[in-house]
mmCIF file of C-alpha atoms in Angstrom:
data_model
loop_
_atom_site.group_PDB
_atom_site.id
_atom_site.type_symbol
_atom_site.label_atom_id
_atom_site.label_comp_id
_atom_site.label_asym_id
_atom_site.label_seq_id
_atom_site.Cartn_x
_atom_site.Cartn_y
_atom_site.Cartn_z
ATOM 1 C CA MET K 3 0.000 0.000 0.000
ATOM 2 C CA ASN K 4 1.471 3.393 -0.954
ATOM 3 C CA LYS K 5 1.924 6.174 1.613
ATOM 4 C CA ALA K 6 -0.980 8.330 0.371
ATOM 5 C CA LEU K 7 -3.421 5.404 0.457
ATOM 6 C CA SER K 8 -2.132 4.356 3.884
ATOM 7 C CA GLU K 9 -2.656 7.862 5.306
ATOM 8 C CA LYS K 10 -6.146 8.055 3.764
ATOM 9 C CA GLU K 11 -7.124 4.686 5.234
ATOM 10 C CA THR K 12 -5.710 5.629 8.641
ATOM 11 C CA ALA K 13 -7.770 8.828 8.681
ATOM 12 C CA GLU K 14 -10.919 6.932 7.694
ATOM 13 C CA LYS K 15 -10.459 4.335 10.425
ATOM 14 C CA ILE K 16 -9.555 6.829 13.173
ATOM 15 C CA GLN K 17 -12.629 8.889 12.296
ATOM 16 C CA GLY K 18 -14.777 6.137 13.780
ATOM 17 C CA ILE K 19 -12.787 6.010 17.009
ATOM 18 C CA VAL K 20 -14.346 8.770 19.072
ATOM 19 C CA GLU K 21 -12.108 8.268 22.079
ATOM 20 C CA PRO K 22 -13.748 5.086 23.414
ATOM 21 C CA TYR K 23 -11.101 5.036 26.157
ATOM 22 C CA PRO K 24 -13.056 7.243 28.620
ATOM 23 C CA SER K 25 -16.188 5.113 28.129
ATOM 24 C CA LEU K 26 -14.425 1.856 29.042
ATOM 25 C CA PRO K 27 -14.502 0.421 32.580
ATOM 26 C CA GLU K 28 -12.289 2.355 34.971
ATOM 27 C CA HIS K 29 -10.672 -0.430 36.988
ATOM 28 C CA LEU K 30 -7.593 -0.717 34.764
ATOM 29 C CA HIS K 31 -5.565 2.085 33.216
ATOM 30 C CA ILE K 32 -3.111 1.097 30.476
ATOM 31 C CA LYS K 33 -0.291 3.275 29.205
ATOM 32 C CA ALA K 34 2.005 2.327 26.318
ATOM 33 C CA TYR K 35 5.595 3.478 25.821
ATOM 34 C CA SER K 36 8.042 2.776 23.035
ATOM 35 C CA ILE K 37 10.362 0.073 24.292
ATOM 36 C CA ASP K 38 13.326 2.472 24.394
ATOM 37 C CA ASP K 39 11.419 5.424 25.903
ATOM 38 C CA PRO K 40 13.537 6.784 28.794
ATOM 39 C CA SER K 41 10.526 8.431 30.461
ATOM 40 C CA ILE K 42 9.062 5.147 31.754
ATOM 41 C CA SER K 43 8.808 5.384 35.516
ATOM 42 C CA THR K 44 8.182 2.163 37.417
ATOM 43 C CA THR K 45 8.623 0.613 40.840
ATOM 44 C CA ALA K 46 9.149 -2.971 41.928
ATOM 45 C CA ASN K 47 5.376 -3.415 42.278
ATOM 46 C CA THR K 48 4.452 -1.897 38.899
ATOM 47 C CA ASN K 49 2.775 -4.297 36.463
ATOM 48 C CA VAL K 50 4.813 -3.785 33.283
ATOM 49 C CA LYS K 51 4.862 -6.047 30.261
ATOM 50 C CA THR K 52 6.919 -5.876 27.103
ATOM 51 C CA VAL K 53 4.694 -6.642 24.117
ATOM 52 C CA HIS K 54 5.824 -7.097 20.534
ATOM 53 C CA PHE K 55 2.766 -6.183 18.440
ATOM 54 C CA ILE K 56 2.777 -7.494 14.852
ATOM 55 C CA ARG K 57 0.352 -6.975 12.018
ATOM 56 C CA HIS K 58 -0.017 -10.017 9.751
ATOM 57 C CA GLY K 59 1.716 -10.041 6.382
ATOM 58 C CA GLN K 60 -0.149 -9.200 3.185
ATOM 59 C CA GLY K 61 -3.315 -11.250 2.896
ATOM 60 C CA PHE K 62 -5.102 -12.234 -0.295
ATOM 61 C CA HIS K 63 -7.831 -9.696 0.553
ATOM 62 C CA ASN K 64 -5.181 -6.930 0.822
ATOM 63 C CA LEU K 65 -3.890 -7.871 -2.614
ATOM 64 C CA MET K 66 -7.414 -7.738 -4.031
ATOM 65 C CA ARG K 67 -7.977 -4.332 -2.427
ATOM 66 C CA ASP K 68 -4.793 -2.994 -4.041
ATOM 67 C CA PHE K 69 -5.876 -4.439 -7.399
ATOM 68 C CA PHE K 70 -9.382 -2.972 -7.168
ATOM 69 C CA THR K 71 -7.895 0.422 -6.273
ATOM 70 C CA ALA K 72 -5.432 0.283 -9.172
ATOM 71 C CA VAL K 73 -8.159 -0.443 -11.749
ATOM 72 C CA LYS K 74 -10.599 1.973 -10.071
ATOM 73 C CA ARG K 75 -13.222 -0.648 -9.247
ATOM 74 C CA GLN K 76 -15.760 0.675 -6.768
ATOM 75 C CA ASP K 77 -17.092 -2.621 -5.371
ATOM 76 C CA ASN K 78 -15.757 -4.119 -2.150
ATOM 77 C CA PRO K 79 -13.307 -7.033 -2.540
ATOM 78 C CA TYR K 80 -13.624 -7.892 1.160
ATOM 79 C CA VAL K 81 -17.072 -9.424 0.593
ATOM 80 C CA MET K 82 -15.968 -11.835 -2.145
ATOM 81 C CA HIS K 83 -16.415 -15.493 -1.229
ATOM 82 C CA GLU K 84 -12.873 -16.169 -2.465
ATOM 83 C CA VAL K 85 -11.395 -14.191 0.481
ATOM 84 C CA VAL K 86 -13.165 -16.007 3.355
ATOM 85 C CA ASP K 87 -10.672 -16.108 6.266
ATOM 86 C CA ALA K 88 -8.077 -14.809 3.832
ATOM 87 C CA PRO K 89 -4.650 -16.511 3.848
ATOM 88 C CA LEU K 90 -1.309 -14.852 3.212
ATOM 89 C CA THR K 91 -0.017 -14.161 -0.274
ATOM 90 C CA GLN K 92 3.565 -15.044 -1.151
ATOM 91 C CA LYS K 93 4.440 -11.420 -0.387
ATOM 92 C CA GLY K 94 2.790 -11.830 3.012
ATOM 93 C CA ARG K 95 4.828 -14.947 3.752
ATOM 94 C CA ASP K 96 7.981 -13.093 2.705
ATOM 95 C CA GLN K 97 7.051 -10.208 5.034
ATOM 96 C CA ALA K 98 6.705 -12.645 7.928
ATOM 97 C CA ARG K 99 10.121 -14.160 7.126
ATOM 98 C CA ALA K 100 11.596 -10.660 6.913
ATOM 99 C CA LEU K 101 11.000 -10.386 10.679
ATOM 100 C CA HIS K 102 13.443 -13.247 11.368
ATOM 101 C CA PRO K 103 16.521 -11.037 12.020
ATOM 102 C CA ARG K 104 14.674 -8.927 14.616
ATOM 103 C CA ILE K 105 13.090 -11.964 16.216
ATOM 104 C CA ARG K 106 16.447 -13.755 16.422
ATOM 105 C CA GLN K 107 17.727 -10.719 18.323
ATOM 106 C CA LEU K 108 14.822 -11.109 20.742
ATOM 107 C CA LYS K 109 15.730 -14.760 21.189
ATOM 108 C CA ASP K 110 19.209 -13.719 22.351
ATOM 109 C CA ASP K 111 17.924 -10.898 24.567
ATOM 110 C CA GLY K 112 16.804 -12.147 27.967
ATOM 111 C CA ASP K 113 14.757 -9.032 28.745
ATOM 112 C CA ASN K 114 12.809 -8.901 25.483
ATOM 113 C CA LYS K 115 12.523 -12.589 24.557
ATOM 114 C CA PRO K 116 8.842 -13.627 24.284
ATOM 115 C CA GLU K 117 7.620 -16.104 26.869
ATOM 116 C CA LEU K 118 4.233 -16.411 25.155
ATOM 117 C CA ILE K 119 3.061 -15.896 21.587
ATOM 118 C CA ILE K 120 -0.575 -14.870 21.101
ATOM 119 C CA SER K 121 -2.270 -14.860 17.710
ATOM 120 C CA SER K 122 -5.624 -13.931 16.319
ATOM 121 C CA THR K 123 -7.620 -17.015 15.372
ATOM 122 C CA LEU K 124 -7.804 -15.879 11.736
ATOM 123 C CA CYS K 125 -5.714 -17.739 9.168
ATOM 124 C CA ARG K 126 -3.442 -14.892 8.031
ATOM 125 C CA ALA K 127 -2.404 -14.047 11.594
ATOM 126 C CA LEU K 128 -1.789 -17.704 12.485
ATOM 127 C CA GLN K 129 0.344 -18.089 9.353
ATOM 128 C CA THR K 130 2.310 -14.925 10.134
ATOM 129 C CA ALA K 131 2.986 -16.004 13.714
ATOM 130 C CA SER K 132 3.983 -19.517 12.643
ATOM 131 C CA ILE K 133 6.453 -18.230 10.054
ATOM 132 C CA ALA K 134 7.861 -15.263 11.991
ATOM 133 C CA PHE K 135 8.374 -17.241 15.224
ATOM 134 C CA GLU K 136 9.262 -20.609 13.717
ATOM 135 C CA GLU K 137 12.447 -20.859 15.798
ATOM 136 C CA PHE K 138 10.403 -20.304 18.958
ATOM 137 C CA LEU K 139 7.954 -23.027 18.003
ATOM 138 C CA GLY K 140 10.337 -25.886 17.393
ATOM 139 C CA GLY K 141 10.008 -25.390 13.638
ATOM 140 C CA LYS K 142 13.755 -25.799 13.215
ATOM 141 C CA GLU K 143 16.215 -28.080 14.960
ATOM 142 C CA GLY K 144 17.317 -26.464 18.205
ATOM 143 C CA GLY K 145 14.394 -24.022 18.248
ATOM 144 C CA LEU K 146 13.168 -22.658 21.552
ATOM 145 C CA VAL K 147 9.602 -23.835 22.173
ATOM 146 C CA VAL K 148 7.315 -21.363 23.932
ATOM 147 C CA PRO K 149 3.529 -21.487 24.392
ATOM 148 C CA PHE K 150 1.592 -20.391 21.307
ATOM 149 C CA VAL K 151 -2.023 -19.426 22.040
ATOM 150 C CA ALA K 152 -4.842 -18.453 19.671
ATOM 151 C CA HIS K 153 -7.147 -15.829 21.173
ATOM 152 C CA GLU K 154 -10.531 -14.719 19.811
ATOM 153 C CA MET K 155 -10.273 -11.256 21.368
ATOM 154 C CA VAL K 156 -7.242 -10.449 19.165
ATOM 155 C CA ARG K 157 -9.262 -10.819 15.955
ATOM 156 C CA GLU K 158 -9.868 -8.071 13.439
ATOM 157 C CA SER K 159 -13.008 -5.938 13.558
ATOM 158 C CA SER K 160 -15.669 -8.448 12.607
ATOM 159 C CA GLY K 161 -18.760 -8.584 10.421
ATOM 160 C CA VAL K 162 -19.753 -8.153 6.738
ATOM 161 C CA HIS K 163 -16.200 -8.498 5.383
ATOM 162 C CA VAL K 164 -15.840 -12.251 4.891
ATOM 163 C CA CYS K 165 -12.045 -11.977 4.976
ATOM 164 C CA ASP K 166 -12.649 -11.649 8.748
ATOM 165 C CA TRP K 167 -15.003 -14.659 8.949
ATOM 166 C CA ARG K 168 -13.139 -17.376 10.827
ATOM 167 C CA ARG K 169 -13.104 -20.931 9.549
ATOM 168 C CA PRO K 170 -14.291 -23.669 11.945
ATOM 169 C CA ILE K 171 -11.771 -24.200 14.735
ATOM 170 C CA SER K 172 -11.357 -27.873 13.767
ATOM 171 C CA GLN K 173 -9.917 -26.692 10.435
ATOM 172 C CA GLN K 174 -7.577 -24.223 12.145
ATOM 173 C CA ARG K 175 -6.380 -26.932 14.532
ATOM 174 C CA GLN K 176 -5.623 -29.264 11.636
ATOM 175 C CA GLU K 177 -3.610 -26.636 9.761
ATOM 176 C CA PHE K 178 -1.843 -25.216 12.841
ATOM 177 C CA PRO K 179 -1.102 -28.190 15.128
ATOM 178 C CA LEU K 180 1.428 -26.276 17.279
ATOM 179 C CA VAL K 181 -1.174 -23.713 18.332
ATOM 180 C CA GLU K 182 -3.214 -24.051 21.513
ATOM 181 C CA PHE K 183 -6.906 -23.388 20.745
ATOM 182 C CA GLY K 184 -8.193 -24.461 24.154
ATOM 183 C CA GLY K 185 -9.502 -20.995 24.991
ATOM 184 C CA VAL K 186 -11.736 -20.915 21.887
ATOM 185 C CA GLU K 187 -15.032 -22.316 23.087
ATOM 186 C CA LEU K 188 -17.058 -22.567 19.876
ATOM 187 C CA GLU K 189 -16.398 -24.484 16.669
ATOM 188 C CA GLU K 190 -18.202 -21.971 14.450
ATOM 189 C CA ASP K 191 -17.608 -18.232 14.276
ATOM 190 C CA THR K 192 -20.437 -16.686 16.293
ATOM 191 C CA LEU K 193 -18.736 -13.278 16.537
ATOM 192 C CA PHE K 194 -19.135 -12.698 12.803
ATOM 193 C CA ASP K 195 -22.372 -11.010 11.669
ATOM 194 C CA HIS K 196 -23.091 -10.971 7.937
ATOM 195 C CA GLY K 197 -25.397 -7.971 8.392
ATOM 196 C CA ARG K 198 -23.184 -5.451 10.186
ATOM 197 C CA ARG K 199 -19.637 -4.574 11.225
ATOM 198 C CA GLU K 200 -18.657 -4.299 14.870
ATOM 199 C CA THR K 201 -18.700 -0.731 16.116
ATOM 200 C CA LYS K 202 -15.471 0.879 17.313
ATOM 201 C CA ASP K 203 -16.840 0.826 20.866
ATOM 202 C CA GLU K 204 -17.466 -2.917 20.590
ATOM 203 C CA VAL K 205 -13.955 -3.524 19.290
ATOM 204 C CA GLY K 206 -12.564 -1.280 22.039
ATOM 205 C CA GLU K 207 -14.430 -3.261 24.697
ATOM 206 C CA ARG K 208 -13.128 -6.515 23.252
ATOM 207 C CA ILE K 209 -9.570 -5.176 23.327
ATOM 208 C CA TYR K 210 -10.006 -3.914 26.884
ATOM 209 C CA ASN K 211 -11.145 -7.381 27.979
ATOM 210 C CA PHE K 212 -8.074 -8.857 26.283
ATOM 211 C CA MET K 213 -5.825 -6.339 28.028
ATOM 212 C CA THR K 214 -7.368 -7.271 31.376
ATOM 213 C CA TRP K 215 -6.606 -10.927 30.640
ATOM 214 C CA LEU K 216 -3.081 -9.975 29.554
ATOM 215 C CA SER K 217 -2.438 -7.959 32.711
ATOM 216 C CA ASN K 218 -3.156 -11.035 34.828
ATOM 217 C CA ARG K 219 -0.740 -13.302 32.966
ATOM 218 C CA GLU K 220 2.489 -14.289 34.687
ATOM 219 C CA GLU K 221 4.599 -13.724 31.570
ATOM 220 C CA LYS K 222 6.406 -10.388 31.390
ATOM 221 C CA THR K 223 7.291 -10.461 27.697
ATOM 222 C CA LEU K 224 4.845 -11.493 24.985
ATOM 223 C CA ALA K 225 4.173 -11.249 21.265
ATOM 224 C CA VAL K 226 0.727 -10.445 19.849
ATOM 225 C CA VAL K 227 -0.025 -11.035 16.155
ATOM 226 C CA SER K 228 -3.160 -9.248 15.016
ATOM 227 C CA HIS K 229 -4.711 -6.935 12.409
ATOM 228 C CA SER K 230 -4.696 -3.324 11.226
ATOM 229 C CA CYS K 231 -8.005 -2.030 12.620
ATOM 230 C CA TRP K 232 -7.549 -3.939 15.885
ATOM 231 C CA LEU K 233 -4.079 -2.445 16.355
ATOM 232 C CA LEU K 234 -5.251 1.030 15.360
ATOM 233 C CA THR K 235 -7.978 0.820 18.003
ATOM 234 C CA VAL K 236 -5.493 -0.365 20.644
ATOM 235 C CA PHE K 237 -3.298 2.703 20.275
ATOM 236 C CA ASN K 238 -5.964 5.276 19.421
ATOM 237 C CA GLY K 239 -8.809 4.183 21.666
ATOM 238 C CA VAL K 240 -7.805 1.833 24.482
ATOM 239 C CA VAL K 241 -4.314 2.605 25.753
ATOM 240 C CA GLU K 242 -2.851 5.991 26.562
ATOM 241 C CA CYS K 243 0.209 6.728 24.426
ATOM 242 C CA ASP K 244 1.943 9.477 22.489
ATOM 243 C CA ASP K 245 1.353 10.145 18.804
ATOM 244 C CA SER K 246 4.391 8.161 17.661
ATOM 245 C CA LEU K 247 2.528 4.920 18.404
ATOM 246 C CA LYS K 248 -0.815 5.889 16.871
ATOM 247 C CA SER K 249 -0.068 5.458 13.174
ATOM 248 C CA TRP K 250 -1.314 2.694 10.905
ATOM 249 C CA PHE K 251 0.582 -0.617 11.015
ATOM 250 C CA GLY K 252 1.879 -1.767 7.656
ATOM 251 C CA THR K 253 1.549 -5.436 6.701
ATOM 252 C CA GLY K 254 4.272 -7.417 8.420
ATOM 253 C CA GLU K 255 5.196 -4.528 10.737
ATOM 254 C CA MET K 256 6.353 -5.137 14.314
ATOM 255 C CA ARG K 257 6.357 -2.535 17.097
ATOM 256 C CA SER K 258 7.740 -3.289 20.525
ATOM 257 C CA VAL K 259 6.261 -1.429 23.469
ATOM 258 C CA LYS K 260 6.075 -1.516 27.224
ATOM 259 C CA LEU K 261 2.550 -1.581 28.667
ATOM 260 C CA VAL K 262 2.099 -0.242 32.200
ATOM 261 C CA PHE K 263 -1.049 -1.550 33.869
ATOM 262 C CA THR K 264 -2.417 0.394 36.824
ATOM 263 C CA ASP K 265 -5.288 -0.940 38.900
ATOM 264 C CA THR K 266 -7.490 2.059 39.684
ATOM 265 C CA LYS K 267 -10.051 0.311 41.871
#
């Protein structure tokens, strides 16, 4: 996606995020800092987690969107049956592999090495996580195996766009045998509604519930593989952060942050 189109899409998506943060429950405040931000102030009792957020590589639906834009087609490629639970393109797989040098550095860095990998339950995110973190998943001889969990709350904004319609979990389990799907309760995708998209407030609430779950985990360093609108809502509507973290994630982009969780009850 070129810069102009990326900026246009970012503006369109942010327009729907009317600061849901103040309307969320008040028992947990979350602030995000760039991983190298010197202004982070913590104590021994502060709940701080390092999180490596990744957007999936280019999906087939992204490719179709770029094609439709190039030929000036006005219809929506995201509702085509051919893009149901869209997989990665070859470019998307290459983007996931392009993260290997950074992820190998994490593997050698005790402070920033993921103890848990969390992925959206959608195919393109599971593929991205499996490729990018293959050395953490025992995919190569001598790889470091860490827990790999699929989480429904990390999914893209749902509804109408069938690229975001999850396949039955039994199919995901068969294709991704190293992933733990135990937290996904239902075989079929009941979150998806063919008649409407989730509102930004609904997505924000879903993210807030995920962040509450995350704050209670024992792991201090994690990786989260998700989607563009989900990530945009995280940094523009759920967590407090400066403007440097609020921009659109490109396909295959990784940003490492520290999340400071404060219980306000």
